[in-house]
PDB file of C-alpha atoms and ligand atoms in Angstrom:
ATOM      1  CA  UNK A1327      27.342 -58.199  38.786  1.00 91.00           C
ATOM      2  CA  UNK A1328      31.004 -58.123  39.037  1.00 96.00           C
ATOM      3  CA  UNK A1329      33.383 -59.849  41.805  1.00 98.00           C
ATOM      4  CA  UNK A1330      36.392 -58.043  43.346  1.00 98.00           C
ATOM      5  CA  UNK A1331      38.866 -59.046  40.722  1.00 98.00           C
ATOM      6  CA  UNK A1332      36.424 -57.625  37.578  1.00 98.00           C
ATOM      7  CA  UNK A1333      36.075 -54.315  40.175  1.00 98.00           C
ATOM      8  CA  UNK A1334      39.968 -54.321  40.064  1.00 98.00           C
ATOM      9  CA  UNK A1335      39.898 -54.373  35.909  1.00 98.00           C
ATOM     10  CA  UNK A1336      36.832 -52.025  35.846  1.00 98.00           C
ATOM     11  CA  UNK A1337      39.127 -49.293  37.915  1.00 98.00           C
ATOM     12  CA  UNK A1338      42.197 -50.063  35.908  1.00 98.00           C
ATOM     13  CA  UNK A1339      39.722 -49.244  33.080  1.00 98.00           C
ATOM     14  CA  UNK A1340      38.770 -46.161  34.304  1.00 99.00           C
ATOM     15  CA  UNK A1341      41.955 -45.320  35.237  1.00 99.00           C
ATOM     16  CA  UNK A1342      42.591 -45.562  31.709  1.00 98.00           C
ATOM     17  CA  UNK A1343      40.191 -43.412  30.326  1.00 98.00           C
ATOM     18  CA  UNK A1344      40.532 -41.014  32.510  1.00 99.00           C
ATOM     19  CA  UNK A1345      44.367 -40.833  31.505  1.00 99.00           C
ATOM     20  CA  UNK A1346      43.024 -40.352  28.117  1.00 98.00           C
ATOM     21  CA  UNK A1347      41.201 -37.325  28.136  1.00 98.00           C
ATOM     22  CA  UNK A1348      44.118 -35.032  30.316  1.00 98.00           C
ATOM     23  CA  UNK A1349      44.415 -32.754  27.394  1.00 98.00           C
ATOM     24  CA  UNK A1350      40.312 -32.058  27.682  1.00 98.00           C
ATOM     25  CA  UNK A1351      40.447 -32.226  31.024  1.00 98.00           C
ATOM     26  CA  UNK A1352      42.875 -29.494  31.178  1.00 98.00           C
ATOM     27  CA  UNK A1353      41.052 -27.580  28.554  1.00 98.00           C
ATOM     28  CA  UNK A1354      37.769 -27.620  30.787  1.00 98.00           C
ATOM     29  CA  UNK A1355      39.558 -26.073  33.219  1.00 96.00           C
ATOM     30  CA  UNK A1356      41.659 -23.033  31.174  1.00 95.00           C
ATOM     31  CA  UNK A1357      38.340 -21.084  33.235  1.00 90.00           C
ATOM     32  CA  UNK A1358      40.184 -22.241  36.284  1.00 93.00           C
ATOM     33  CA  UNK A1359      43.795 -22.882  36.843  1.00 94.00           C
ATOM     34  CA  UNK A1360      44.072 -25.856  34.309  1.00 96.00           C
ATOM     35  CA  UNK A1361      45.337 -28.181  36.693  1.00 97.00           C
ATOM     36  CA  UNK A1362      42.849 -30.772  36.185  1.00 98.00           C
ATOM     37  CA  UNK A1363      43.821 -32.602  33.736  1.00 98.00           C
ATOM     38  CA  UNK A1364      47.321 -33.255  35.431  1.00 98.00           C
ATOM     39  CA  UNK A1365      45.995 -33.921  38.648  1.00 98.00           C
ATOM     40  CA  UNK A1366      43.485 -36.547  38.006  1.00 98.00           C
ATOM     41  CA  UNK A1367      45.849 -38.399  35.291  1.00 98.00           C
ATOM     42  CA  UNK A1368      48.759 -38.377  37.774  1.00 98.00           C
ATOM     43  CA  UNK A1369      46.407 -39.487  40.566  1.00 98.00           C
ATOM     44  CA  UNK A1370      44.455 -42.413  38.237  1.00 99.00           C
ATOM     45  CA  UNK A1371      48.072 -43.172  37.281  1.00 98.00           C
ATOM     46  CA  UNK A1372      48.880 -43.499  40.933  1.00 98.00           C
ATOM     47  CA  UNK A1373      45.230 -45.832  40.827  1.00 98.00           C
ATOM     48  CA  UNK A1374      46.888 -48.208  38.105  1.00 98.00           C
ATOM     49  CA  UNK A1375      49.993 -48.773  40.362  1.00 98.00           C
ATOM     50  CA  UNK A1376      48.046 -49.447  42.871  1.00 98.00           C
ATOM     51  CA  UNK A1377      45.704 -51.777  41.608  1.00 98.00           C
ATOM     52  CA  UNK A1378      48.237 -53.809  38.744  1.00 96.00           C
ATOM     53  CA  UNK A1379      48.373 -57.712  39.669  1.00 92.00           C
ATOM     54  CA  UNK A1380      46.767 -57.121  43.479  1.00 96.00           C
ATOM     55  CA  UNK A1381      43.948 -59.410  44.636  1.00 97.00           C
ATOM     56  CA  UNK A1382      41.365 -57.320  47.451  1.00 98.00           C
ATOM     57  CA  UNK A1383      39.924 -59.040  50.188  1.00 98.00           C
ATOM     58  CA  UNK A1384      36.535 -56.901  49.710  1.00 98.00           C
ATOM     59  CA  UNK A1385      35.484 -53.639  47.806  1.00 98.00           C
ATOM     60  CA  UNK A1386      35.540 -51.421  50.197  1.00 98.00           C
ATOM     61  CA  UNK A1387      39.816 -52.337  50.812  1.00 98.00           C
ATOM     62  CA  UNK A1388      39.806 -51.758  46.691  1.00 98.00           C
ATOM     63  CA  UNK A1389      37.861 -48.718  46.282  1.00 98.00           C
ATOM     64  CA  UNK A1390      39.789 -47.094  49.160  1.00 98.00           C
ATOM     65  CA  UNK A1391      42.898 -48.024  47.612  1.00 98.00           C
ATOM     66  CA  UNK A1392      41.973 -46.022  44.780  1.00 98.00           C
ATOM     67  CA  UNK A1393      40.769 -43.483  46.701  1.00 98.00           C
ATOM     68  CA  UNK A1394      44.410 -42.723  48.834  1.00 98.00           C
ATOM     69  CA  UNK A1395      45.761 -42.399  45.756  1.00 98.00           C
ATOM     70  CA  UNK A1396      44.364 -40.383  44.194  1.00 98.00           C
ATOM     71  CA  UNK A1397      43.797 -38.073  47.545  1.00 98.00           C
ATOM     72  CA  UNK A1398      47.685 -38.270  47.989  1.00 98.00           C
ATOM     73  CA  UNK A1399      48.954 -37.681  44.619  1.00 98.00           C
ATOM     74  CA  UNK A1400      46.020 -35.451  42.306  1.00 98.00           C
ATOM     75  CA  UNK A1401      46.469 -32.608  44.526  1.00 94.00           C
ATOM     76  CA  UNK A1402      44.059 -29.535  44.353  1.00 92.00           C
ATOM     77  CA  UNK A1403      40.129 -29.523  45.517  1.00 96.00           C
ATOM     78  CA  UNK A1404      39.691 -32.261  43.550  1.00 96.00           C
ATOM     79  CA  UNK A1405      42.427 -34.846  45.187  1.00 98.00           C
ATOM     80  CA  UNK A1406      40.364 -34.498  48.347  1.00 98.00           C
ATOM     81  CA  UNK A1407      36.792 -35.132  46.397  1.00 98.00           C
ATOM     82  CA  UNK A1408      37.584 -37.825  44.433  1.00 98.00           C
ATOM     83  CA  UNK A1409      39.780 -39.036  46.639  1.00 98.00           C
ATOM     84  CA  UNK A1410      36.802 -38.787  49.678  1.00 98.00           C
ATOM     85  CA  UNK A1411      34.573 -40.005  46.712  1.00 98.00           C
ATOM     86  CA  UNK A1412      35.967 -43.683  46.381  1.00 99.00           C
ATOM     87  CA  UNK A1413      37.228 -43.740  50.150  1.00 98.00           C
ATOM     88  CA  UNK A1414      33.701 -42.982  51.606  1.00 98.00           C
ATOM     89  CA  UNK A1415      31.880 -44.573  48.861  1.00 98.00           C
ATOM     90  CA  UNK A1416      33.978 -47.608  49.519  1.00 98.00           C
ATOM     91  CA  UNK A1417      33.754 -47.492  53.199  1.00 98.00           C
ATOM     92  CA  UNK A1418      29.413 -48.384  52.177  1.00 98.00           C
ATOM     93  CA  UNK A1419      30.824 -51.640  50.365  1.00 98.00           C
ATOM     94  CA  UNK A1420      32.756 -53.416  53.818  1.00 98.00           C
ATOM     95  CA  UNK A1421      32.826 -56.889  53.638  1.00 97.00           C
ATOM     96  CA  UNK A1422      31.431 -56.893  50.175  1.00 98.00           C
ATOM     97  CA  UNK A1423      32.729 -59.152  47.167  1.00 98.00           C
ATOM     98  CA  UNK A1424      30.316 -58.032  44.908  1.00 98.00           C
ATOM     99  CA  UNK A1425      29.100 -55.207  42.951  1.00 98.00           C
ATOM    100  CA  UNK A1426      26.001 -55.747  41.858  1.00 97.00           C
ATOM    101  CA  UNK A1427      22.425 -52.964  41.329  1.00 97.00           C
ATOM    102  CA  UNK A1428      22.391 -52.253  45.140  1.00 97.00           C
ATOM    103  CA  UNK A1429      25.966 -52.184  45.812  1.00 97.00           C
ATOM    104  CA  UNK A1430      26.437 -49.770  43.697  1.00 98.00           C
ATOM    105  CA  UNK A1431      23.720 -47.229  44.491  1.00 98.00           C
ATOM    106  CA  UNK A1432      25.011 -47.453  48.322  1.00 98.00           C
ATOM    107  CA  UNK A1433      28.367 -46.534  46.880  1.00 98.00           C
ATOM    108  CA  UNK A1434      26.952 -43.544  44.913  1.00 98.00           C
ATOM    109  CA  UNK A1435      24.896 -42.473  48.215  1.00 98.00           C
ATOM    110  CA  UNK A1436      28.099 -42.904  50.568  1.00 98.00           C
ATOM    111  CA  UNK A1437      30.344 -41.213  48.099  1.00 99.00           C
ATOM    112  CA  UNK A1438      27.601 -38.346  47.806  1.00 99.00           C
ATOM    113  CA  UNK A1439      27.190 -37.660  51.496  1.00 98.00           C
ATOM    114  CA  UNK A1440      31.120 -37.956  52.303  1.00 98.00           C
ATOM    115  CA  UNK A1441      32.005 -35.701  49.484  1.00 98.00           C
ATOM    116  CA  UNK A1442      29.408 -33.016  50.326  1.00 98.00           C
ATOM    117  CA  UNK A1443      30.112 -33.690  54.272  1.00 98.00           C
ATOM    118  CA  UNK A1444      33.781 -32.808  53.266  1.00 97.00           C
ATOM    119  CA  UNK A1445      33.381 -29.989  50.374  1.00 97.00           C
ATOM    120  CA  UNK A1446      30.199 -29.016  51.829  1.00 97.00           C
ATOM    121  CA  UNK A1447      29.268 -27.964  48.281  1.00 97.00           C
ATOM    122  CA  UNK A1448      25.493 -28.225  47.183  1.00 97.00           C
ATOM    123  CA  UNK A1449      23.669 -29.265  44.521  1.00 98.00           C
ATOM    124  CA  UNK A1450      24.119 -25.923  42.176  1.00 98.00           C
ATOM    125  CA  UNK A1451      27.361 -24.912  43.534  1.00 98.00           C
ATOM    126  CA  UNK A1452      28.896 -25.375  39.957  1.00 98.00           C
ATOM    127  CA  UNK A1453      30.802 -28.464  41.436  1.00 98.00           C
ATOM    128  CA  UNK A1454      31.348 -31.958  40.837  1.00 98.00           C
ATOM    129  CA  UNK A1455      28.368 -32.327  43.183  1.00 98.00           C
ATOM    130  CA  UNK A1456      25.992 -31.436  40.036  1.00 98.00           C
ATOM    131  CA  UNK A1457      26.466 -34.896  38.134  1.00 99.00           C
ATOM    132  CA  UNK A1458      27.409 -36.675  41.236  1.00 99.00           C
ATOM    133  CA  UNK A1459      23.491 -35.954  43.114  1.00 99.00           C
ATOM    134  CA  UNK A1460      21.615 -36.869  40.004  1.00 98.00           C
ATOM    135  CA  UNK A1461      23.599 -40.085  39.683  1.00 98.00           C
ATOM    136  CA  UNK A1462      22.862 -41.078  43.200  1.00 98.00           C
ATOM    137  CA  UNK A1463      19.526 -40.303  43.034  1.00 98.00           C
ATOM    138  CA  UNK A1464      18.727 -42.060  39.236  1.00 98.00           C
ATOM    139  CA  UNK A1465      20.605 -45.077  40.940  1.00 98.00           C
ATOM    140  CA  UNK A1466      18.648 -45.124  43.824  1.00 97.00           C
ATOM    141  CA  UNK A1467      14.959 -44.356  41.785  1.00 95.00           C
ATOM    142  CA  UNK A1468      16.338 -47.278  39.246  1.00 93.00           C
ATOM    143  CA  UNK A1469      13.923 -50.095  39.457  1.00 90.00           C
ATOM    144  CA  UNK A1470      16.278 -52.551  37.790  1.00 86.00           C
ATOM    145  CA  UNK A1471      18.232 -55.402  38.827  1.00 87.00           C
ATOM    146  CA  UNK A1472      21.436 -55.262  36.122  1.00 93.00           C
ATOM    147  CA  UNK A1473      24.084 -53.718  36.920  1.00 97.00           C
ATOM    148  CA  UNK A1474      24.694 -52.160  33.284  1.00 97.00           C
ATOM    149  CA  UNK A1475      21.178 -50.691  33.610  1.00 97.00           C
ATOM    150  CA  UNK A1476      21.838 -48.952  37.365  1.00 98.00           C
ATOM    151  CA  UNK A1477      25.366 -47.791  35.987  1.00 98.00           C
ATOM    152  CA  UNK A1478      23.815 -46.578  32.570  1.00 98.00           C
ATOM    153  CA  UNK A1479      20.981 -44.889  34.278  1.00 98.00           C
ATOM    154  CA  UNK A1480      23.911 -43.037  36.545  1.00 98.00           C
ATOM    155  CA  UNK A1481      26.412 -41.942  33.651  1.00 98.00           C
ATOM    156  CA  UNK A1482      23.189 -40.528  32.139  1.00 98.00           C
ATOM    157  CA  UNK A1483      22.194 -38.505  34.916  1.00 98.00           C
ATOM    158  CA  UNK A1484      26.011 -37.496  35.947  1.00 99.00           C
ATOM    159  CA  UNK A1485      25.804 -35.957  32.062  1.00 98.00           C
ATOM    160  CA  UNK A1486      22.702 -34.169  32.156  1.00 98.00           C
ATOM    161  CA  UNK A1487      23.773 -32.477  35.749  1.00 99.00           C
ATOM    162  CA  UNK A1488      27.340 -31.856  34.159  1.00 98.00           C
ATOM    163  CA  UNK A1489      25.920 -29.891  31.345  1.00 98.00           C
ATOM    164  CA  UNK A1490      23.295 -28.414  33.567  1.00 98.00           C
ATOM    165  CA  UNK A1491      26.644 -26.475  34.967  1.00 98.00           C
ATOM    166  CA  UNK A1492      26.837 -24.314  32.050  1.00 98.00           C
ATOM    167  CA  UNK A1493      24.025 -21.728  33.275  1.00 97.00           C
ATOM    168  CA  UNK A1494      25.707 -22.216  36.874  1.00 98.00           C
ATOM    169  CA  UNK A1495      27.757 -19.723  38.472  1.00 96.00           C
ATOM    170  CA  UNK A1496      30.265 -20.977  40.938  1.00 96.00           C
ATOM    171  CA  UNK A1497      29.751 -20.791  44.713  1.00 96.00           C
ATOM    172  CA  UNK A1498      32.675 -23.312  45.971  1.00 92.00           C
ATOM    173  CA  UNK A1499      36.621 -23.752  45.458  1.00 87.00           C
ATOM    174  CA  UNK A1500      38.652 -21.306  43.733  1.00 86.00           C
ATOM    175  CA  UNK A1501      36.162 -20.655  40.828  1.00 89.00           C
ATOM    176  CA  UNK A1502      33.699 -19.176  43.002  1.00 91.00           C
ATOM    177  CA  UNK A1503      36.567 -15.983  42.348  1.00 90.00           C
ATOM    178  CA  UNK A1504      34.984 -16.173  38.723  1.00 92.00           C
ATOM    179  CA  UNK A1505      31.545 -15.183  39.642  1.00 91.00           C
ATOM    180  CA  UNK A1506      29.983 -14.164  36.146  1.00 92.00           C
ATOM    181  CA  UNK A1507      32.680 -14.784  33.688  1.00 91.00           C
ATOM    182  CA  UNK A1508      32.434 -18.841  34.404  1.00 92.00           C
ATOM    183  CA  UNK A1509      28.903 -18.679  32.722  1.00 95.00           C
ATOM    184  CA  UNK A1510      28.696 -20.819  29.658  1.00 94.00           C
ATOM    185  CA  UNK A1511      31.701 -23.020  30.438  1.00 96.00           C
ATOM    186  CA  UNK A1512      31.401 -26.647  32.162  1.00 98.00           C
ATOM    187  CA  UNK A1513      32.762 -27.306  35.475  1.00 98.00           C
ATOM    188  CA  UNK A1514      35.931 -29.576  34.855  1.00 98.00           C
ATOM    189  CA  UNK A1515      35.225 -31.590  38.238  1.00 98.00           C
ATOM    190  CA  UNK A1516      31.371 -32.505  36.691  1.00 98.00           C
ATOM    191  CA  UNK A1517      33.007 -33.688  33.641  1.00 98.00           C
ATOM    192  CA  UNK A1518      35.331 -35.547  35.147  1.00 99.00           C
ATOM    193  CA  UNK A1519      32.517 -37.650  37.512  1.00 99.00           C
ATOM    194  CA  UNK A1520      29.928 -38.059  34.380  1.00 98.00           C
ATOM    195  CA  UNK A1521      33.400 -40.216  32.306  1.00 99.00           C
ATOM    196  CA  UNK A1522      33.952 -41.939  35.593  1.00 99.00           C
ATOM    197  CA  UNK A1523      30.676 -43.223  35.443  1.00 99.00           C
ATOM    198  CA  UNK A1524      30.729 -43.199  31.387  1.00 98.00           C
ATOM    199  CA  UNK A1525      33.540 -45.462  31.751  1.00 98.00           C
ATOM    200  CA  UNK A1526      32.180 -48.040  34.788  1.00 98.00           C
ATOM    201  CA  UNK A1527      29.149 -48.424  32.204  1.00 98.00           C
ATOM    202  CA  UNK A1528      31.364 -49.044  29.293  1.00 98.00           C
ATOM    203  CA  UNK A1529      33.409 -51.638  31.064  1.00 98.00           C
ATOM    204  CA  UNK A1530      30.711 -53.735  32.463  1.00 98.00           C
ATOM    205  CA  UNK A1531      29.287 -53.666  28.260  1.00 97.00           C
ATOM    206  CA  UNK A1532      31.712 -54.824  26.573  1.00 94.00           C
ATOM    207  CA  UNK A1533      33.076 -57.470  29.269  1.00 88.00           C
TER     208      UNK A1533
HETATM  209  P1  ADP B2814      41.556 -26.782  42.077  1.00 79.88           P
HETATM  210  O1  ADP B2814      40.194 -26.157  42.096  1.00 79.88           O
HETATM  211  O2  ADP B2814      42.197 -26.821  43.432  1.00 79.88           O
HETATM  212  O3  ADP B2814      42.438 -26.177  41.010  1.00 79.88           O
HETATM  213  P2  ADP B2814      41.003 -28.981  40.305  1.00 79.88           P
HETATM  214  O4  ADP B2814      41.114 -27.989  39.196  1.00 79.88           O
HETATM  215  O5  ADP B2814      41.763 -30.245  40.135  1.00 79.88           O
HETATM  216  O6  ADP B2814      41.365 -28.334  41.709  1.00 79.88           O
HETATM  217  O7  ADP B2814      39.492 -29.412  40.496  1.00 79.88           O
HETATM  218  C1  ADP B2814      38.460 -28.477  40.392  1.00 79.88           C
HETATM  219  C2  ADP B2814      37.148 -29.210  40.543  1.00 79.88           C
HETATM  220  O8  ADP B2814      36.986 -29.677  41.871  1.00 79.88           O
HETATM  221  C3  ADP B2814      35.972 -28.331  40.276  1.00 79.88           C
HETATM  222  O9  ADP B2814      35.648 -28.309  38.893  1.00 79.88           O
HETATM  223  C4  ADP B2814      34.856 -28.938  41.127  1.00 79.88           C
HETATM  224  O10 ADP B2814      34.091 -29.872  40.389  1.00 79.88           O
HETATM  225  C5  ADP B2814      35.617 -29.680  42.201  1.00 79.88           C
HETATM  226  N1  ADP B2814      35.455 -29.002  43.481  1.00 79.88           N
HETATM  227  C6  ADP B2814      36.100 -27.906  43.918  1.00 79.88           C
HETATM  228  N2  ADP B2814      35.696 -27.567  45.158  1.00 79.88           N
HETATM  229  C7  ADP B2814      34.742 -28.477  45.503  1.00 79.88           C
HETATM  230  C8  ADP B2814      33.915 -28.677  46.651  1.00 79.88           C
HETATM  231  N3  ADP B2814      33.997 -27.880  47.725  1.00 79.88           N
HETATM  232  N4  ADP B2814      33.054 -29.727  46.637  1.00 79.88           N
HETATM  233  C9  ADP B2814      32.975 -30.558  45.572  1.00 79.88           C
HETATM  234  N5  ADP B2814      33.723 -30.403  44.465  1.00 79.88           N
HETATM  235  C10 ADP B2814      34.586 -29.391  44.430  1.00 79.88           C
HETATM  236 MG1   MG B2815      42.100 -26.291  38.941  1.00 79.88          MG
END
């Protein structure tokens, strides 16, 4: 399990990685208007200021602190979903100083239901809602207690629903325009929430 302060480093580290793939980020979505890439690094930028030497009184005040920034500063559909993802997902986590198995699936379920109340995007819209469903629901159907296992058992899902958006055609946000021609090409947003996960898993294995 992790306390509010290791949540705070765990972010930072995401924050990080996400940074680090802008350039692939923006490649994923050439299908698109490749804006991706520069909206979620500026935004997960934005995260790092916003998290760098703070001390939160509970998760739900840090994940929604991640989530404003990146809602005010990624831009595009996706500053409002991942933004809405760590705002709503945090809002599940009130008065909580700990992350631990259960924690973190009621994230994953609150982050789910606010970004599909918001984007109202279903499962096989060709959306970030294809890895983020399957990682709810593999956290929720996870019978173990560690939180490495719950957040492995996610990021594993999260992939298999990203790639899953290959044979998808798109039926929200501006690719939807693509119809067709978006077949055989990952959606940028799916990729995005499988390394977010990738990198919460990472984090909490090697700490
Ligand atoms: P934009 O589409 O405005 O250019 P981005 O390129 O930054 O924004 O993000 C696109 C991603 O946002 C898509 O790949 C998809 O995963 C996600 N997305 C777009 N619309 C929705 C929606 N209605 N619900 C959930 N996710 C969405
Ligand atoms: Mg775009």
């Amino acid at each position: 399990m992790l306390d509010t302060a290791a949540c705070r480093d765990m972010m930072e580290y995401v924050a990080d990685g996400i940074i680090s793939n802008e350039a692939m980020l923006t490649e994923a979505d050439k299908m698109g208007d490749a804006d991706h890439g520069a909206g979620m690094a500026l935004g997960f930028s934005k995260v790092k200021e916003a998290l760098a030497g703070k001390e939160f009184s509970d998760l739900k005040v840090l994940f929604s602190s991640c989530g404003t920034s990146i809602m005010m500063n990624s831009g595009g559909a996706s500053g409002a979903v991942f933004g809405t993802l760590f705002r709503d997902g945090g809002a599940a986590l009130k008065e909580c100083t700990v992350l631990d198995a259960p924690a973190f699936s009621a994230f994953l379920d609150a982050a789910l239901a606010g970004v599909m109340k918001r984007g109202k995007a279903s499962p096989g819209d060709k959306t970030m809602v294809d890895a983020l469903f399957p990682a709810a629901e593999a956290a929720r159907g996870c019978t173990c207690t560690n939180i490495a296992e719950v957040m492995q058992a996610a990021a594993d899902a999260a992939e298999q629903g990203s790639e899953s958006t290959k044979t998808m055609t798109p039926k929200a946000g501006r690719m939807r325009s693509l119809g067709e021609r978006a077949l055989g090409h990952t959606d940028p947003g799916s990729i995005t929430m499988n390394l977010i996960l990738k990198y919460m898993h990472q984090f909490v294995l090697q700490r």
